[in-house]
PDB file of C-alpha atoms in Angstrom:
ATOM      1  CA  UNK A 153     108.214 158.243  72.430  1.00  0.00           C
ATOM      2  CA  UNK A 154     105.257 155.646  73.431  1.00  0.00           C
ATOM      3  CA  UNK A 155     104.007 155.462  76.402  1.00  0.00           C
ATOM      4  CA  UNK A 156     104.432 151.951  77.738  1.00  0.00           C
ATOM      5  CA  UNK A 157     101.519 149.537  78.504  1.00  0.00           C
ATOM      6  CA  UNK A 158     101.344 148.558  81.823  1.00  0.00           C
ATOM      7  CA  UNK A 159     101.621 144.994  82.332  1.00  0.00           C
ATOM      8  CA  UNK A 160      98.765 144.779  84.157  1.00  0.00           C
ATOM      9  CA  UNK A 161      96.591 145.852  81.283  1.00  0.00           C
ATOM     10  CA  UNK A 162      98.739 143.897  79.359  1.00  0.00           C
ATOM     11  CA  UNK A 163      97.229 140.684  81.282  1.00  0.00           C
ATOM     12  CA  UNK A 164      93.766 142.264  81.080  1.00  0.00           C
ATOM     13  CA  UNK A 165      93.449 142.655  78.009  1.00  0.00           C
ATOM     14  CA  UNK A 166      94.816 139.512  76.664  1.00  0.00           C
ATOM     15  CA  UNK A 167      92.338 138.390  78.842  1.00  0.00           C
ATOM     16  CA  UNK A 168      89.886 139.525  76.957  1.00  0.00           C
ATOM     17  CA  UNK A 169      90.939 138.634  73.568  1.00  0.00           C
ATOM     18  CA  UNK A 170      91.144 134.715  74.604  1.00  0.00           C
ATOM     19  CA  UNK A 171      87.636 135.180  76.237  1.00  0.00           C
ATOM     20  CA  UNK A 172      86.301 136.840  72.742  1.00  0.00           C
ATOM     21  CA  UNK A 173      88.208 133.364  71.456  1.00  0.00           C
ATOM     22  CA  UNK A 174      86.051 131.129  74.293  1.00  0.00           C
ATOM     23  CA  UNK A 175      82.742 129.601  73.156  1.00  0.00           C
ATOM     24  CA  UNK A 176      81.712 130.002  76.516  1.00  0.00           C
ATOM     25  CA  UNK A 177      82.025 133.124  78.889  1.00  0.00           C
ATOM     26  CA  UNK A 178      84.842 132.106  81.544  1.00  0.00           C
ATOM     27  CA  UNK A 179      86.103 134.513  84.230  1.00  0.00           C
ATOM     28  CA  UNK A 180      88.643 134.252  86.613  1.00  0.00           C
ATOM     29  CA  UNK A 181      85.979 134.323  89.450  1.00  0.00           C
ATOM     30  CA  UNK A 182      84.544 131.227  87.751  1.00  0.00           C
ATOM     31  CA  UNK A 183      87.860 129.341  87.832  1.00  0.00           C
ATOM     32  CA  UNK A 184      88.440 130.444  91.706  1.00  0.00           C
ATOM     33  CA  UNK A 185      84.730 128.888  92.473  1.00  0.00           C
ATOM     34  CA  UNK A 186      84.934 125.615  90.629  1.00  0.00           C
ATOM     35  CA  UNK A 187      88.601 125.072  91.586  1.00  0.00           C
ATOM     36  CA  UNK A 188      87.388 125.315  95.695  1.00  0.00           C
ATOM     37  CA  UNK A 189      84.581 123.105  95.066  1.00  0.00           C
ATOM     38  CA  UNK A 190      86.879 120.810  93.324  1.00  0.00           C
ATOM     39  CA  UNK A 191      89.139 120.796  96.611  1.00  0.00           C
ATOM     40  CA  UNK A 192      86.158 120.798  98.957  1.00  0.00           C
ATOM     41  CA  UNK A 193      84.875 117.439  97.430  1.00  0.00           C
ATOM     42  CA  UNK A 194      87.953 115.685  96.423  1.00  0.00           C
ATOM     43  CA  UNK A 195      90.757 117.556  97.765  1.00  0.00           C
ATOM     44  CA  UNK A 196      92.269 117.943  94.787  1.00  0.00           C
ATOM     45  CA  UNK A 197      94.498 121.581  94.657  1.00  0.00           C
ATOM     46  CA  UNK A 198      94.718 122.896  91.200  1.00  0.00           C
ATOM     47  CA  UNK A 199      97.604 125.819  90.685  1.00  0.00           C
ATOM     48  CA  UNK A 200      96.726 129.117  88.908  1.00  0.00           C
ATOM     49  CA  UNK A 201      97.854 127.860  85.665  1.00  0.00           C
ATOM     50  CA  UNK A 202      95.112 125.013  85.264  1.00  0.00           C
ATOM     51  CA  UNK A 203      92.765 127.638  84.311  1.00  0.00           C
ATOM     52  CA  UNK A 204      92.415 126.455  80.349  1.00  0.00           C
ATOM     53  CA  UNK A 205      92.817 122.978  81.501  1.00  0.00           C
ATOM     54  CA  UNK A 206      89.301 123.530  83.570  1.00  0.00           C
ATOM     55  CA  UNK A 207      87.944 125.106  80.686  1.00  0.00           C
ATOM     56  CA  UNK A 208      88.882 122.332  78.297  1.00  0.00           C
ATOM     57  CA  UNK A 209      87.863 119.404  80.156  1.00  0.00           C
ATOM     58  CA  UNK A 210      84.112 120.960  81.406  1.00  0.00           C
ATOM     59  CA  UNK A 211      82.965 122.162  77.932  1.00  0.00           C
ATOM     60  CA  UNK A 212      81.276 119.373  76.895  1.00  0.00           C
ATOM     61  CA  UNK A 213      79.646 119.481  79.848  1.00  0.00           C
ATOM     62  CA  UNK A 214      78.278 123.073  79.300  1.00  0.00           C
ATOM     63  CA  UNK A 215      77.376 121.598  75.684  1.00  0.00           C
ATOM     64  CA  UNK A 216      75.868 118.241  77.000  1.00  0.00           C
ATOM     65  CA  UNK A 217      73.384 120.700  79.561  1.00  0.00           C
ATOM     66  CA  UNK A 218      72.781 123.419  76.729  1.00  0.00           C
ATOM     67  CA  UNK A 219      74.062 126.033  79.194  1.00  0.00           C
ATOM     68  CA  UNK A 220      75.755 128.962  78.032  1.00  0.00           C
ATOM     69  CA  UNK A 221      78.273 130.161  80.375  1.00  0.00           C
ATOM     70  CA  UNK A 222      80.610 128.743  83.447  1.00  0.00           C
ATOM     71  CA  UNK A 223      78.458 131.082  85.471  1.00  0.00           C
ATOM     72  CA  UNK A 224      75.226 128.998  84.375  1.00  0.00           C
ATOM     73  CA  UNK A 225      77.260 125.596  84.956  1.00  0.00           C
ATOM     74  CA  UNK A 226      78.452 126.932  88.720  1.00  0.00           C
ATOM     75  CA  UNK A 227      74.691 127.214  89.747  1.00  0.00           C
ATOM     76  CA  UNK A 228      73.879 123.938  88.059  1.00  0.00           C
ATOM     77  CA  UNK A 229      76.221 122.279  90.421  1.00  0.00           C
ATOM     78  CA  UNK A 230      74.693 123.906  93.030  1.00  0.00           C
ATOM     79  CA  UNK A 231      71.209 122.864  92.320  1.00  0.00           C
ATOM     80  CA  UNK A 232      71.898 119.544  90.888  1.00  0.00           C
ATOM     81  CA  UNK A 233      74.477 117.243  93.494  1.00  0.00           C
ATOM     82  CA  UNK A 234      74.200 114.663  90.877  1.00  0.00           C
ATOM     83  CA  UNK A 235      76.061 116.560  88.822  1.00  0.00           C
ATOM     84  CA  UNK A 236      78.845 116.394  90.970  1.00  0.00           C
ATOM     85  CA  UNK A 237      80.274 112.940  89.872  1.00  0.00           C
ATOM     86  CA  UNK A 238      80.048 114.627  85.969  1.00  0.00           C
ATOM     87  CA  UNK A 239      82.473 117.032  87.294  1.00  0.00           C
ATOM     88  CA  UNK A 240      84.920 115.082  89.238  1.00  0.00           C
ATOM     89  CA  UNK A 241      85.163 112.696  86.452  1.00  0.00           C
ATOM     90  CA  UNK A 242      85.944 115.571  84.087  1.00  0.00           C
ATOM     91  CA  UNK A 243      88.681 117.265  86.035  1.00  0.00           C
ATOM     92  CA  UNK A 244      90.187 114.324  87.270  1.00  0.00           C
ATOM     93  CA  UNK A 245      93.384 112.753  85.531  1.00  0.00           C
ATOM     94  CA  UNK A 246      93.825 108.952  84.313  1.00  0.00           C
ATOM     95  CA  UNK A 247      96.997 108.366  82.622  1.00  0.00           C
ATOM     96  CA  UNK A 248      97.539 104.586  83.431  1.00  0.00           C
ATOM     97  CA  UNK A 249      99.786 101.606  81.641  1.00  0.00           C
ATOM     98  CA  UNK A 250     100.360  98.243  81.980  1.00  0.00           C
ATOM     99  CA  UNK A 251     103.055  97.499  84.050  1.00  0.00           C
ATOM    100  CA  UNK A 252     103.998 101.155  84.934  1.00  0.00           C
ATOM    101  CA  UNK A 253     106.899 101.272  86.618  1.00  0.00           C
ATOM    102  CA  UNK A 254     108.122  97.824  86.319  1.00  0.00           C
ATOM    103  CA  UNK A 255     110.780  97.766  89.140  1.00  0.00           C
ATOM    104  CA  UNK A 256     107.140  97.420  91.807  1.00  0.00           C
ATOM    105  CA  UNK A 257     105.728  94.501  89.567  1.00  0.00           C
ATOM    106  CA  UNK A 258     109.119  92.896  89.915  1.00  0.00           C
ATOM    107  CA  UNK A 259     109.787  93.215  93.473  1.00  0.00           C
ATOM    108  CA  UNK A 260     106.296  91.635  94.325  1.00  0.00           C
ATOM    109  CA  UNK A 261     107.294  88.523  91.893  1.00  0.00           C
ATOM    110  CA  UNK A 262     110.483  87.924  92.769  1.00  0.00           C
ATOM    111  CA  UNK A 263     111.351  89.619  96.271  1.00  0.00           C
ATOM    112  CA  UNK A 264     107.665  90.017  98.347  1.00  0.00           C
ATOM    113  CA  UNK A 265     106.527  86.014  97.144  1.00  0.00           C
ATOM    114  CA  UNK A 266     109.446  84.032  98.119  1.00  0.00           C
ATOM    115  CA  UNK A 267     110.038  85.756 101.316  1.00  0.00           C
ATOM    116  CA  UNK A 268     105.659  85.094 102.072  1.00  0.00           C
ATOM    117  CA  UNK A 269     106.330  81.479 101.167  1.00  0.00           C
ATOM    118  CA  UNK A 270     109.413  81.312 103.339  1.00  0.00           C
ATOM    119  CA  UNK A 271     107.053  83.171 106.201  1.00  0.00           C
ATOM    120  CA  UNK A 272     104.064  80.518 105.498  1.00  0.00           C
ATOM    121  CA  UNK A 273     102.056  83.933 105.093  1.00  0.00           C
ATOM    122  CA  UNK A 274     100.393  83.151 102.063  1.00  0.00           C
ATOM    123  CA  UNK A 275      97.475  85.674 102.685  1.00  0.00           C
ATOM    124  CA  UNK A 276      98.115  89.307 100.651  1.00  0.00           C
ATOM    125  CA  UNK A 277      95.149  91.555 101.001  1.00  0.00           C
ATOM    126  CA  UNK A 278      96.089  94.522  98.536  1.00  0.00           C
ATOM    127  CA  UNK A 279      94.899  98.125  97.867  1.00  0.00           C
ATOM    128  CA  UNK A 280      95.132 100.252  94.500  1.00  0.00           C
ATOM    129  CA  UNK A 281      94.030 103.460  95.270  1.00  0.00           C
ATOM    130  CA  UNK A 282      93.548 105.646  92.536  1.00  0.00           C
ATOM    131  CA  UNK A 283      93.102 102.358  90.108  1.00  0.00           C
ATOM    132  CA  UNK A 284      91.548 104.397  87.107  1.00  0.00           C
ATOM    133  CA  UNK A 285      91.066 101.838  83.876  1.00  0.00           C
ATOM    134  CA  UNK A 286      92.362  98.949  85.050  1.00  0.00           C
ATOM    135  CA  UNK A 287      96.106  98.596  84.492  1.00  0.00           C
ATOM    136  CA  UNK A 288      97.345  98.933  87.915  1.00  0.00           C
ATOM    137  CA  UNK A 289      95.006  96.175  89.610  1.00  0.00           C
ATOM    138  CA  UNK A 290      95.524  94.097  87.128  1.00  0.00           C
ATOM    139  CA  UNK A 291      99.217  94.592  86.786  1.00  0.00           C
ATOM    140  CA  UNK A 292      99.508  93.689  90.327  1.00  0.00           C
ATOM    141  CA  UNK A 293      97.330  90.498  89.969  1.00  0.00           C
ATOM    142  CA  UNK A 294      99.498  88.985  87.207  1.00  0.00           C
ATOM    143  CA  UNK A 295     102.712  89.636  89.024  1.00  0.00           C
ATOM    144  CA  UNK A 296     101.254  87.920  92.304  1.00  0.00           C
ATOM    145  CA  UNK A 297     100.735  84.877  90.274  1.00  0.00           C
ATOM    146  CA  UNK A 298     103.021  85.002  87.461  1.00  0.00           C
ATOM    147  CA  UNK A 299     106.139  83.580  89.353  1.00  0.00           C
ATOM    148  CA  UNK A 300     107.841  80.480  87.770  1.00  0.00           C
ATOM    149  CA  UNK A 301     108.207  78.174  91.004  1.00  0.00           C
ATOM    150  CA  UNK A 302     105.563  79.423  93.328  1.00  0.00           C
ATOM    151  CA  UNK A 303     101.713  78.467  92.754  1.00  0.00           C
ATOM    152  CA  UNK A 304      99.534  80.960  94.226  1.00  0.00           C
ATOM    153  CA  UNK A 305      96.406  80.288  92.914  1.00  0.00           C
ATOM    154  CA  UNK A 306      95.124  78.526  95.789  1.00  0.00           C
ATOM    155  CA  UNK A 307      96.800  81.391  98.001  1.00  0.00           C
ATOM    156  CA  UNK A 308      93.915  83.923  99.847  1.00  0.00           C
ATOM    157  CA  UNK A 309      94.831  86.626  97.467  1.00  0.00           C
ATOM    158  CA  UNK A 310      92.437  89.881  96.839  1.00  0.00           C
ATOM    159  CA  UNK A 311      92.666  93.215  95.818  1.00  0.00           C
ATOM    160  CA  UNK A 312      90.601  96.434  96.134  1.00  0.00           C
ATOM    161  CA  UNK A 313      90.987  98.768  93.028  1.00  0.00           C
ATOM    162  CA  UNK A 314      89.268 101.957  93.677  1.00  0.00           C
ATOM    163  CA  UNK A 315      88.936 105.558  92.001  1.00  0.00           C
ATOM    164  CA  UNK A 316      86.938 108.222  92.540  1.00  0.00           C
ATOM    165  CA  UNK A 317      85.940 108.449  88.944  1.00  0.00           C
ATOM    166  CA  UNK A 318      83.172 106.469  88.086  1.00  0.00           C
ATOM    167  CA  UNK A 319      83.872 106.116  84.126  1.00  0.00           C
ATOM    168  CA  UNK A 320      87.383 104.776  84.517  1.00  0.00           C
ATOM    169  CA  UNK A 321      85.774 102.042  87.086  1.00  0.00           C
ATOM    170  CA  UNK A 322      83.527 100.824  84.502  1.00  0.00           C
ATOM    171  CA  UNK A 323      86.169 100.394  81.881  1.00  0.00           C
ATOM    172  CA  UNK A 324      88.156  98.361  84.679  1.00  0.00           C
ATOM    173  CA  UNK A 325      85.403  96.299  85.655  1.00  0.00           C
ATOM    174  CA  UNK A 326      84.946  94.939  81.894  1.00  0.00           C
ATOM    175  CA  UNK A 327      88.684  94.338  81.400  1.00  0.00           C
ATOM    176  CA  UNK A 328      88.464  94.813  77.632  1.00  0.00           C
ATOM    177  CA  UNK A 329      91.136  97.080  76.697  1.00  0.00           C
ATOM    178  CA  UNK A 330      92.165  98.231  72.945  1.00  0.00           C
ATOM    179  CA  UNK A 331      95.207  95.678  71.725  1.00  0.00           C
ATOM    180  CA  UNK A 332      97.592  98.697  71.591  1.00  0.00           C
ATOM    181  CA  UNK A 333      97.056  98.867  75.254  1.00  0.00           C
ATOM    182  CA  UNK A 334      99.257  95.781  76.026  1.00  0.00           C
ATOM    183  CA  UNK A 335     101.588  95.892  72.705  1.00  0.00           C
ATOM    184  CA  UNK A 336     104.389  96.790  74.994  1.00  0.00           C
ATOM    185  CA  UNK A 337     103.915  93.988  77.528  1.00  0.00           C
ATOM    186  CA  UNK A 338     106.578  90.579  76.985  1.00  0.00           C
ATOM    187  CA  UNK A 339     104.141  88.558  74.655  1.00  0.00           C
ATOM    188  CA  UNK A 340     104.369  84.878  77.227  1.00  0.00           C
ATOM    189  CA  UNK A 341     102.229  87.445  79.476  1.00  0.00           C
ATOM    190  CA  UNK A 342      99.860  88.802  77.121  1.00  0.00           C
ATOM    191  CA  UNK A 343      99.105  85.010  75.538  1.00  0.00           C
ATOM    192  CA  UNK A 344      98.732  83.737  79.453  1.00  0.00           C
ATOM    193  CA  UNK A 345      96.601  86.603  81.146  1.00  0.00           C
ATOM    194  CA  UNK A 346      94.579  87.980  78.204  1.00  0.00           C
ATOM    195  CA  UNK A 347      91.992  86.303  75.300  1.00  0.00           C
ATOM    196  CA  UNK A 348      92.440  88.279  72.091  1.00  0.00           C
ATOM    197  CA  UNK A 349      89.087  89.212  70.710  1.00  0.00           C
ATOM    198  CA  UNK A 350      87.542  88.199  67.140  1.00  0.00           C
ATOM    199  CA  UNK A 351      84.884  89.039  65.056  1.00  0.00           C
ATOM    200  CA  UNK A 352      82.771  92.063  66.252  1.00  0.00           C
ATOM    201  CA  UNK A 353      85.667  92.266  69.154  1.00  0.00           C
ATOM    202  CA  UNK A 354      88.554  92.461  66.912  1.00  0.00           C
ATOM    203  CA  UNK A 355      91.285  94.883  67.836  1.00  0.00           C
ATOM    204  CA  UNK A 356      90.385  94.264  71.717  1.00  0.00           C
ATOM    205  CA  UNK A 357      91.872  92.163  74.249  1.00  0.00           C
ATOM    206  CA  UNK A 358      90.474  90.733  77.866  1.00  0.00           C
ATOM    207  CA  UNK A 359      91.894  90.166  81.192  1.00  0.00           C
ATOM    208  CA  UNK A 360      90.838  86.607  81.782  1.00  0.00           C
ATOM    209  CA  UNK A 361      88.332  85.754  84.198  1.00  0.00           C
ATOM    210  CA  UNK A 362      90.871  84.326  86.902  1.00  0.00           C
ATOM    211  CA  UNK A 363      92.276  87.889  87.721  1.00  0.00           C
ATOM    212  CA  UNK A 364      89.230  89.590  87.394  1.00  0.00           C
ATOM    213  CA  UNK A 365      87.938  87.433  90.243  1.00  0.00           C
ATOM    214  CA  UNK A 366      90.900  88.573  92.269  1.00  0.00           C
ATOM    215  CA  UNK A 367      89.782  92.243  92.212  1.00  0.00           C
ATOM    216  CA  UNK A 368      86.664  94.264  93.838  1.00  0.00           C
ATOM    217  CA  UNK A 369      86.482  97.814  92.114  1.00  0.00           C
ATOM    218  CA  UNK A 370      85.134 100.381  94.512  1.00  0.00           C
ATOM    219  CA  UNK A 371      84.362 104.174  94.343  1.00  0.00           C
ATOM    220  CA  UNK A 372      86.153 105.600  96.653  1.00  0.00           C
ATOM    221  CA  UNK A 373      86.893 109.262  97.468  1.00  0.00           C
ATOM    222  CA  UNK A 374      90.151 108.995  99.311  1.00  0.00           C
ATOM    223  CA  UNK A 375      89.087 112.299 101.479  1.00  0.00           C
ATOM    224  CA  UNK A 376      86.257 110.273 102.731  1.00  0.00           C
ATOM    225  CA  UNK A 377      85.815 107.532 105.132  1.00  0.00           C
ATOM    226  CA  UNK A 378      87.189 104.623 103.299  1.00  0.00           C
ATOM    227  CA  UNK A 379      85.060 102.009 104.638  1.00  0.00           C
ATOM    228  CA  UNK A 380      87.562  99.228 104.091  1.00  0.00           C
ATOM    229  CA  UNK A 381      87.335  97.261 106.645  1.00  0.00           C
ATOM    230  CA  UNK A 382      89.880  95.006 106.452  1.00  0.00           C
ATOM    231  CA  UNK A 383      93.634  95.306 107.028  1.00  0.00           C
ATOM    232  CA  UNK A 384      95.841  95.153 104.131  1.00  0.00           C
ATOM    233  CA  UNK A 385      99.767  93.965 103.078  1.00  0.00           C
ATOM    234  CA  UNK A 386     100.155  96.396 100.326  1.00  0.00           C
ATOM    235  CA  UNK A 387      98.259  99.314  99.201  1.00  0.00           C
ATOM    236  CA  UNK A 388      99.739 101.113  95.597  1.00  0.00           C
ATOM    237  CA  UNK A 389      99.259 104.503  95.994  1.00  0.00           C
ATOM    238  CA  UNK A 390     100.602 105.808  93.014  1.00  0.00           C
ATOM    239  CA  UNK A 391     101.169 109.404  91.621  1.00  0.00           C
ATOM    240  CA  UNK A 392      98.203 110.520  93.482  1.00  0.00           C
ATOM    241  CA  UNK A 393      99.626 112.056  96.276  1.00  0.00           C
ATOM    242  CA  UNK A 394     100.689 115.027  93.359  1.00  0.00           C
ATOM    243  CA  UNK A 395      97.368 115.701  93.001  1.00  0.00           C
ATOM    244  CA  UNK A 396      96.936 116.609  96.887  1.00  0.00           C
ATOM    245  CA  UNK A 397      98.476 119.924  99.120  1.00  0.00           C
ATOM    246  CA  UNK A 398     100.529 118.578 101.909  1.00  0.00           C
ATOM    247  CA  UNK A 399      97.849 118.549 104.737  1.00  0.00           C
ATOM    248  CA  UNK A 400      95.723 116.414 103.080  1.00  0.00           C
ATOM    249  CA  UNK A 401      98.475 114.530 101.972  1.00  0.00           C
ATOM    250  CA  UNK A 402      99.587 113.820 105.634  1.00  0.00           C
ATOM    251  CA  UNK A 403      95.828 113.133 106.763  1.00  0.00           C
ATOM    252  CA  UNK A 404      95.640 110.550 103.573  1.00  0.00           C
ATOM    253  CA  UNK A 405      98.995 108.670 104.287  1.00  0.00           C
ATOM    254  CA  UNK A 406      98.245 108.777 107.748  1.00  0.00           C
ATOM    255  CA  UNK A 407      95.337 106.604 107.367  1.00  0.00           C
ATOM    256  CA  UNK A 408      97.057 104.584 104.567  1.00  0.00           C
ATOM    257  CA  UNK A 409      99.359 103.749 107.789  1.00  0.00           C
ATOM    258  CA  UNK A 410      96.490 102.508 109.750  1.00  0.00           C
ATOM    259  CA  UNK A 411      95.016 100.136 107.451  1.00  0.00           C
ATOM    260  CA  UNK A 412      98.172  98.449 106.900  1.00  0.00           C
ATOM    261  CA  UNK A 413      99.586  95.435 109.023  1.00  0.00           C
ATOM    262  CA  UNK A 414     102.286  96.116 110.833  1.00  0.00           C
ATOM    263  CA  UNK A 415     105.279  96.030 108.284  1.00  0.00           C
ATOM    264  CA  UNK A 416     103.104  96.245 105.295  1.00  0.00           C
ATOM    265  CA  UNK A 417     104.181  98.189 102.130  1.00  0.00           C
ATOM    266  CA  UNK A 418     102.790 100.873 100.389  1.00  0.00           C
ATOM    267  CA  UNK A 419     104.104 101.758  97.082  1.00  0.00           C
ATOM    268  CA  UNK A 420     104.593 105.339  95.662  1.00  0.00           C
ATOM    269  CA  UNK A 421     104.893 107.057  92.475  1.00  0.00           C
ATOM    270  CA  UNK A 422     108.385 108.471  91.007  1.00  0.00           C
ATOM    271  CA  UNK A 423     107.708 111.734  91.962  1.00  0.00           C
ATOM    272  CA  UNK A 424     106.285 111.285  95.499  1.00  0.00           C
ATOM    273  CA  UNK A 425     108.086 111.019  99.221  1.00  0.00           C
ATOM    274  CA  UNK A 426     105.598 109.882 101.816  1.00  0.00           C
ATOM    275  CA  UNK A 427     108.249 110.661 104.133  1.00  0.00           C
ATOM    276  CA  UNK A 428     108.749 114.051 103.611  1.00  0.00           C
ATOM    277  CA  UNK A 429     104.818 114.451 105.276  1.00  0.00           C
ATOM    278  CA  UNK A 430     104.555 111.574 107.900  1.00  0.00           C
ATOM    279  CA  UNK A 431     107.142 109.386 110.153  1.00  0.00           C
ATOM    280  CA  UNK A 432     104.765 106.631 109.560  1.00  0.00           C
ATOM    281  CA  UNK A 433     106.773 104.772 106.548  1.00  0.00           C
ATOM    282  CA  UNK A 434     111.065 104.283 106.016  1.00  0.00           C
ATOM    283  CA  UNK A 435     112.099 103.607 102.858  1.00  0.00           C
ATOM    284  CA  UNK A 436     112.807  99.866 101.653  1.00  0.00           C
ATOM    285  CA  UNK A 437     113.727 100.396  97.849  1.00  0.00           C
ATOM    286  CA  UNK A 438     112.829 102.140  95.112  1.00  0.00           C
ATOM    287  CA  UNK A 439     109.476 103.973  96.018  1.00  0.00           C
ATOM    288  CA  UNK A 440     108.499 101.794  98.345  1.00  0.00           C
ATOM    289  CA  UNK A 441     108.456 102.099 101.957  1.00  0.00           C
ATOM    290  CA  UNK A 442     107.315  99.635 105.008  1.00  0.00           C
ATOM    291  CA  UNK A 443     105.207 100.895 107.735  1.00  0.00           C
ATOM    292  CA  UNK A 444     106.978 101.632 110.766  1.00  0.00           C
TER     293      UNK A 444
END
């Protein structure tokens, strides 16, 4: 009768097989360094499991330096703090949609305007944090002046979009998005808010110039000072907080809280509960919550 493997080797030497596999040399130690740097500079907390998904998304930039192992990348980093924003646009995540979560976009046409008009509060300074290419900002802008019996375009209306990537920002700041983008949106909206291109630009669509006036893109690192400096109605803050371990969480909401006027809004993803890590917010409706 065989003697069986211990699972331990079992794990080892898998291990080794995939690294045979790897076109660059990968250890565990490597993961454990770049994943702590990745926390230290954006907060971000990756779980054990992301350990291909670093892999994946940083191998082009091993290929882009000619460098041929993780190890050689880890004292690039060190050497080179340029290279930083490489890496935190790499590892960081940017799935994004028009209109994402529709029930928000609704609430701000046809619940948050009337009751501003009714107020005579026509000024809405808003903040999407975590903005990536575009769709949220904009998203936001059309439903702020998109409702049937309320003008707002002479309303004091502007938005901050920021990310800490600096790719996605660019993309957002052009507003030029492929037409597939906005196939899904009702088609009254995409023939008022977007110019279909032609010629050279076929296939591509952009925002028009009225909402991108609205916006300001910013890169900001939300476990930095923010250097706002304003106070806002409504931030979106939108699966994000996923990305973060509960203290920094708490020490992000916390100053979301500050910024806000009192009884301003901040808007969360599906999946998050700013409540279960401050007492600053109650809940209002779906996913969104008024400062206390």
């Amino acid at each position: 009768m065989a003697t069986p493997v211990p699972q331990t080797d079992i794990t080892s030497m898998l291990a080794k097989a995939q690294d045979k596999q790897r076109e660059f040399a990968f250890s565990r130690g490597d993961f454990d360094r770049l994943r702590q740097m990745l926390y230290d500079v954006a907060g971000i907390s990756l779980a054990d499991y992301k350990m291909d998904m670093v892999y994946s998304r940083l191998t082009r930039r091993l290929r882009d330096l000619k460098l041929s192992s993780f190890a050689d990348y880890l004292r690039h980093l060190e050497a080179h703090q340029g290279e930083l924003g490489n890496f935190i646009n790499a590892m960081t995540t940017n799935l994004t949609a028009f209109f994402r979560e529709q029930h928000h976009f609704d609430y701000l046409t046809n619940e948050y305007l009337p009751a501003r008009q009714a107020a005579g509060q026509q000024q809405i300074r808003v903040w999407s944090a975590g903005c990536s290419t575009g769709a949220e900002p904009y998203s936001i802008a059309i439903a702020l002046r998109n409702h049937p019996d309320i003008d707002t375009r002479q309303w004091p209306i502007s938005i901050i979009a920021s990310d800490i990537d600096s790719n996605v920002l660019n993309v957002a700041r052009t507003g030029v998005y492929d037409l597939p983008r906005i196939d899904d949106m009702d088609e009254a909206l995409r023939k008022r808010w977007f110019l279909r291109g032609k010629g050279e630009n076929a296939g591509m669509a952009r925002v028009k110039p009225e909402l991108q006036a609205m916006i300001d893109f910013r890169l900001i690192n939300l476990t930095r000072p923010w250097q706002l400096n304003t106070r806002l109605e409504l931030i979106f803050c939108r699966n994000v907080m996923i990305y973060f371990d509960p203290p920094t969480q708490c020490r992000i909401l916390e100053g979301m809280a500050d910024h806000l006027v009192e009884g301003g809004l901040l808007f969360a993803g599906h999946s998050e509960s700013p409540t279960r890590v401050t007492d600053r917010f109650e809940l209002i409706g779906k996913t969104i919550y008024r400062k206390r």
